[in-house]
PDB file of C-alpha atoms in Angstrom:
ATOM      1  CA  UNK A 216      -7.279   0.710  -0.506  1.00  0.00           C
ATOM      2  CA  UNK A 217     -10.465   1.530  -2.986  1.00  0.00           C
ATOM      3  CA  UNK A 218     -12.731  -0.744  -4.793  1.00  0.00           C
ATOM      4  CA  UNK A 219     -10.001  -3.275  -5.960  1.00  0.00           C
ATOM      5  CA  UNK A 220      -8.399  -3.883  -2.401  1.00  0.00           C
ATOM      6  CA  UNK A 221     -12.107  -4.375  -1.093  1.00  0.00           C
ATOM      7  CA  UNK A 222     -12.945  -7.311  -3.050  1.00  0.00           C
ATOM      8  CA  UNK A 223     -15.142  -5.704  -5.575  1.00  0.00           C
ATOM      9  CA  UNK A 224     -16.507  -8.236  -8.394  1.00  0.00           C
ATOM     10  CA  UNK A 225     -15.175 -11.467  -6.103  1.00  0.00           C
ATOM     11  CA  UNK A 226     -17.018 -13.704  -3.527  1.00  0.00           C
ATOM     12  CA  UNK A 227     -16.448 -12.464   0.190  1.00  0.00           C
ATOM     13  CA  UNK A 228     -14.658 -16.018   0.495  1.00  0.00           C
ATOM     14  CA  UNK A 229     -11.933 -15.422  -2.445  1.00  0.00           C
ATOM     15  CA  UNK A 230     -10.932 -11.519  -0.988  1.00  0.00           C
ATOM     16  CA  UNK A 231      -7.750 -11.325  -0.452  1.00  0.00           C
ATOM     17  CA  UNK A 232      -7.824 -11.089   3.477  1.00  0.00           C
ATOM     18  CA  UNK A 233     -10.252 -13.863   3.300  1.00  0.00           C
ATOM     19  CA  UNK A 234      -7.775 -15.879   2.222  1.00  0.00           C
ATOM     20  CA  UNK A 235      -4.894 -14.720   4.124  1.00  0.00           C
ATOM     21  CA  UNK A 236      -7.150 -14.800   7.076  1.00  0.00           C
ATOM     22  CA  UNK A 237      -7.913 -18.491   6.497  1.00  0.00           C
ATOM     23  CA  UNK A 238      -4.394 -19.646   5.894  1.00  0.00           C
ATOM     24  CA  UNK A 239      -3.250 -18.043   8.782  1.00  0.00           C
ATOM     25  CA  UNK A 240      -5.671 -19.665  11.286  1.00  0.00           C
ATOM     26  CA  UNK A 241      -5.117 -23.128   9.596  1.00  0.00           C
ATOM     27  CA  UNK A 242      -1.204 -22.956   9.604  1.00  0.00           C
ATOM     28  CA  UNK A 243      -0.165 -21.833  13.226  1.00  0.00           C
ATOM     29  CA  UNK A 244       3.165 -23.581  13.335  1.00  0.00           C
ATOM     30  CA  UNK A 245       3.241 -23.217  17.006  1.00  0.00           C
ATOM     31  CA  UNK A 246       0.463 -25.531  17.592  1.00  0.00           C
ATOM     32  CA  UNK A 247      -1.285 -23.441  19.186  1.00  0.00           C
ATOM     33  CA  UNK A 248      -4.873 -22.679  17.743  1.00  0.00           C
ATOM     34  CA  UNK A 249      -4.944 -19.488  15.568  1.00  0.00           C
ATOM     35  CA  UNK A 250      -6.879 -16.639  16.117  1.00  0.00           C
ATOM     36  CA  UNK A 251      -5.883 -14.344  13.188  1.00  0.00           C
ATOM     37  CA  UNK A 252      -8.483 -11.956  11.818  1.00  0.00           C
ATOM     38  CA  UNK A 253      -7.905  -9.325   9.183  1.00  0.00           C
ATOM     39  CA  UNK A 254     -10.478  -5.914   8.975  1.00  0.00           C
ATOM     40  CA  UNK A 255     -10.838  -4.393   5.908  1.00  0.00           C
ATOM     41  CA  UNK A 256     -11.220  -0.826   5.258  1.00  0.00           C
ATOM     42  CA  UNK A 257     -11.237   0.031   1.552  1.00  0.00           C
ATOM     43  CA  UNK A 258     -13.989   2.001   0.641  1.00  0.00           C
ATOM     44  CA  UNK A 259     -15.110   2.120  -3.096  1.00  0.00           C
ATOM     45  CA  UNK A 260     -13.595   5.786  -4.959  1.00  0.00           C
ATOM     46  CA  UNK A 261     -11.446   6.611  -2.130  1.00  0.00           C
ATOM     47  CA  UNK A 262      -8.314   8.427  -3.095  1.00  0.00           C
ATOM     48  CA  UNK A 263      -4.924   7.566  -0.949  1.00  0.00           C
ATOM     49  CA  UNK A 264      -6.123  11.111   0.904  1.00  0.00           C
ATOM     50  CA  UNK A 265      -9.508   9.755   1.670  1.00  0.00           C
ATOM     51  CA  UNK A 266      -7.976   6.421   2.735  1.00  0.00           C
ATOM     52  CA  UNK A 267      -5.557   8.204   4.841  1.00  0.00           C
ATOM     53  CA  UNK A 268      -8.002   9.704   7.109  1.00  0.00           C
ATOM     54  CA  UNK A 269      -9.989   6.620   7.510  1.00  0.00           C
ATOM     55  CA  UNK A 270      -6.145   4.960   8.805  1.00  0.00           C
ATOM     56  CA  UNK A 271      -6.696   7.838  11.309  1.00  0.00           C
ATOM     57  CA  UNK A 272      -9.887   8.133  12.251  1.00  0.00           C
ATOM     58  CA  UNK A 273     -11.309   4.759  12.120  1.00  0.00           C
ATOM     59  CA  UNK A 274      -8.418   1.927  11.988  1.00  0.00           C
ATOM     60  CA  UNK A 275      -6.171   3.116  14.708  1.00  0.00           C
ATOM     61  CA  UNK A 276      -8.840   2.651  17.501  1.00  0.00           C
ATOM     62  CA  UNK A 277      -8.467  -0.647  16.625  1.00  0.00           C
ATOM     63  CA  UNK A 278      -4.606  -0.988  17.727  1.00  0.00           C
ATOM     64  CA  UNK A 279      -3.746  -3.364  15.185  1.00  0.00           C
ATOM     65  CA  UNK A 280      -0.463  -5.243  14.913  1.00  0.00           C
ATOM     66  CA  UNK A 281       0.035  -4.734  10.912  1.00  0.00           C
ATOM     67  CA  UNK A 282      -1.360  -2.049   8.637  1.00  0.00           C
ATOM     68  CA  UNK A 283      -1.203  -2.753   5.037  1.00  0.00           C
ATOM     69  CA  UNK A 284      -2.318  -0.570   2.423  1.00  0.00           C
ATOM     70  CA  UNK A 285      -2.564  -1.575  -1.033  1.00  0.00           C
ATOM     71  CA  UNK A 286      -1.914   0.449  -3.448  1.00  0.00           C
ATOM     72  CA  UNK A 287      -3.761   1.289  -7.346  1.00  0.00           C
ATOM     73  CA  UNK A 288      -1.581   2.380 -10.396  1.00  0.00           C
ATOM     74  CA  UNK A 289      -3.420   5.508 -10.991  1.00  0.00           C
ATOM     75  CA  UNK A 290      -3.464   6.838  -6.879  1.00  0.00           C
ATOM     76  CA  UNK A 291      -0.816   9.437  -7.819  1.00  0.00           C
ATOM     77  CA  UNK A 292      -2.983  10.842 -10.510  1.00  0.00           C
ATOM     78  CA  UNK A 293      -5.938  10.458  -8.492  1.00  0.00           C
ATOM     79  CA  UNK A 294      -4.306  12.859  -5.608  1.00  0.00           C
ATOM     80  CA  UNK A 295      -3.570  15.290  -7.905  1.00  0.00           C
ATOM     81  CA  UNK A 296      -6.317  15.661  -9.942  1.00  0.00           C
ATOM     82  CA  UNK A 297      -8.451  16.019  -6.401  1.00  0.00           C
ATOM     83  CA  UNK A 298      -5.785  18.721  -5.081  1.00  0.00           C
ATOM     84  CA  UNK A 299      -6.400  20.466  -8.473  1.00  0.00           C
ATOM     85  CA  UNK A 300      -9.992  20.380  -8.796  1.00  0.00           C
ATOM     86  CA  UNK A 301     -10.149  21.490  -4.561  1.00  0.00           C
ATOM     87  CA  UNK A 302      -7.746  24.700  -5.599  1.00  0.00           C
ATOM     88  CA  UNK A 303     -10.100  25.124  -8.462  1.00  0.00           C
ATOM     89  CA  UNK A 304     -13.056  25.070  -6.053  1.00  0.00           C
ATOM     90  CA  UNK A 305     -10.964  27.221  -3.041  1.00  0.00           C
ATOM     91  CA  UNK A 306     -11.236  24.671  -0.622  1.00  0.00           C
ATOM     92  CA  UNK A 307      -9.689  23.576   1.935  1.00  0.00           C
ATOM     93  CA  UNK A 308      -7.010  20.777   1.761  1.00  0.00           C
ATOM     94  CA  UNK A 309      -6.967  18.166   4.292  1.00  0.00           C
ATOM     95  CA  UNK A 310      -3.106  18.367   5.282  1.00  0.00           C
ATOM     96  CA  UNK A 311      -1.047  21.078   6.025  1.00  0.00           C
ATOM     97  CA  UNK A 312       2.033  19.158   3.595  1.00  0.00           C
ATOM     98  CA  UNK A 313      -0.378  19.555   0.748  1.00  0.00           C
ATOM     99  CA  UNK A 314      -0.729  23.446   1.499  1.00  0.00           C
ATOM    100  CA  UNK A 315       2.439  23.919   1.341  1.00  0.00           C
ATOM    101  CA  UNK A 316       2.649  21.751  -1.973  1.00  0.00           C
ATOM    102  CA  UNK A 317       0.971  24.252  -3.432  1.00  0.00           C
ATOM    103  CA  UNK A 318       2.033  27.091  -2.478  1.00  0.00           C
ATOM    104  CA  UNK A 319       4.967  25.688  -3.392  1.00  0.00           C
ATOM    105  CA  UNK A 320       3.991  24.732  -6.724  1.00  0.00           C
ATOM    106  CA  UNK A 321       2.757  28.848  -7.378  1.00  0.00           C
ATOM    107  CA  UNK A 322      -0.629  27.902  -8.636  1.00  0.00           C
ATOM    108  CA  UNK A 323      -3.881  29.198  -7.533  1.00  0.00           C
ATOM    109  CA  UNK A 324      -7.482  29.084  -8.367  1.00  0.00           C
ATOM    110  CA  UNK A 325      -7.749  31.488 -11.361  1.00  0.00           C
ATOM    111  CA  UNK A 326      -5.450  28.888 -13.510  1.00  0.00           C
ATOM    112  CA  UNK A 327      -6.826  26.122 -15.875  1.00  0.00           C
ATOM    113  CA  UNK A 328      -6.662  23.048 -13.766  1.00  0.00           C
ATOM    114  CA  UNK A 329      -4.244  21.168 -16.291  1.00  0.00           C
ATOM    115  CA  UNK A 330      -1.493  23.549 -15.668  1.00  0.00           C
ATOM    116  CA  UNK A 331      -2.009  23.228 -11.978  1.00  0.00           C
ATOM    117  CA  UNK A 332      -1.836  19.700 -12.333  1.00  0.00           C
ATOM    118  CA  UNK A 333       1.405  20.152 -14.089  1.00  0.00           C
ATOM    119  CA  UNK A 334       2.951  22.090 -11.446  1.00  0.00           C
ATOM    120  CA  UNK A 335       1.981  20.092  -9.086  1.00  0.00           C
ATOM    121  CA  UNK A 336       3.677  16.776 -10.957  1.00  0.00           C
ATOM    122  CA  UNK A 337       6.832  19.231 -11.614  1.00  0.00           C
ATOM    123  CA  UNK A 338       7.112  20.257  -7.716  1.00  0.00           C
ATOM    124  CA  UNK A 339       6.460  16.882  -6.095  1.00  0.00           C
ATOM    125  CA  UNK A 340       8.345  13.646  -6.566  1.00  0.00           C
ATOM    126  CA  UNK A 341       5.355  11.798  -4.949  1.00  0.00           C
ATOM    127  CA  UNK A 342       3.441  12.591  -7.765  1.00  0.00           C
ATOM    128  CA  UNK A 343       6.191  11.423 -10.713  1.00  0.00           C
ATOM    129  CA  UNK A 344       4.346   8.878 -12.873  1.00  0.00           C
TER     130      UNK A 344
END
């Protein structure tokens, strides 16, 4: 996640793995003593895209058992405004499935990035608000 699944604004004690983390280790129901530690990776102003390398790049190598990614109301807008403004800019996209998104889509660089963005909504369900 971004800012709000890192804990911004809260005490490192009252984030959400924190807690989690915590309850897990004191509730074993096994009896056995708990050894249950959650890692973190939200990075402030990361967009799902950003995120999703960092799931690849950085959290893998750490073969966990549970990957949870949490989620902000505005991520779909987010991804599109960024593939917009990077097809504004001619660069690159990270992902071959958002290449052919907009191809797809029929927009290029010479258009005003709102009607990009609205092709974009209009061609992708992942991106219906």
């Amino acid at each position: 996640g971004a800012s709000h699944a890192m804990g911004s604004g809260v005490l490192r004690e009252e984030t959400f793995e924190a807690v989690v983390e915590a309850r897990l280790n004191r509730e074993r129901r096994d009896g056995e003593p708990a050894c249950y530690e959650i890692l973190n990776f939200s990075v402030y102003g990361y967009t799902p895209l950003y995120q999703l390398n960092v799931l690849n790049s950085k959290v893998v190598s750490f073969h966990p058992n549970a990957v949870l990614y949490v989620a902000h109301p505005d991520d779909s807008v987010r991804v599109v405004r960024f593939i917009a403004q990077s097809i504004r800019e001619r660069k690159a996209l990270p992902y071959e499935e958002l290449t052919t998104l907009v191809q797809g889509a029929g927009v290029d660089s010479q258009m005003p990035e709102r009607v990009i963005t609205q092709r974009l909504v209009r061609r992708s369900h992942l991106f219906q608000q």
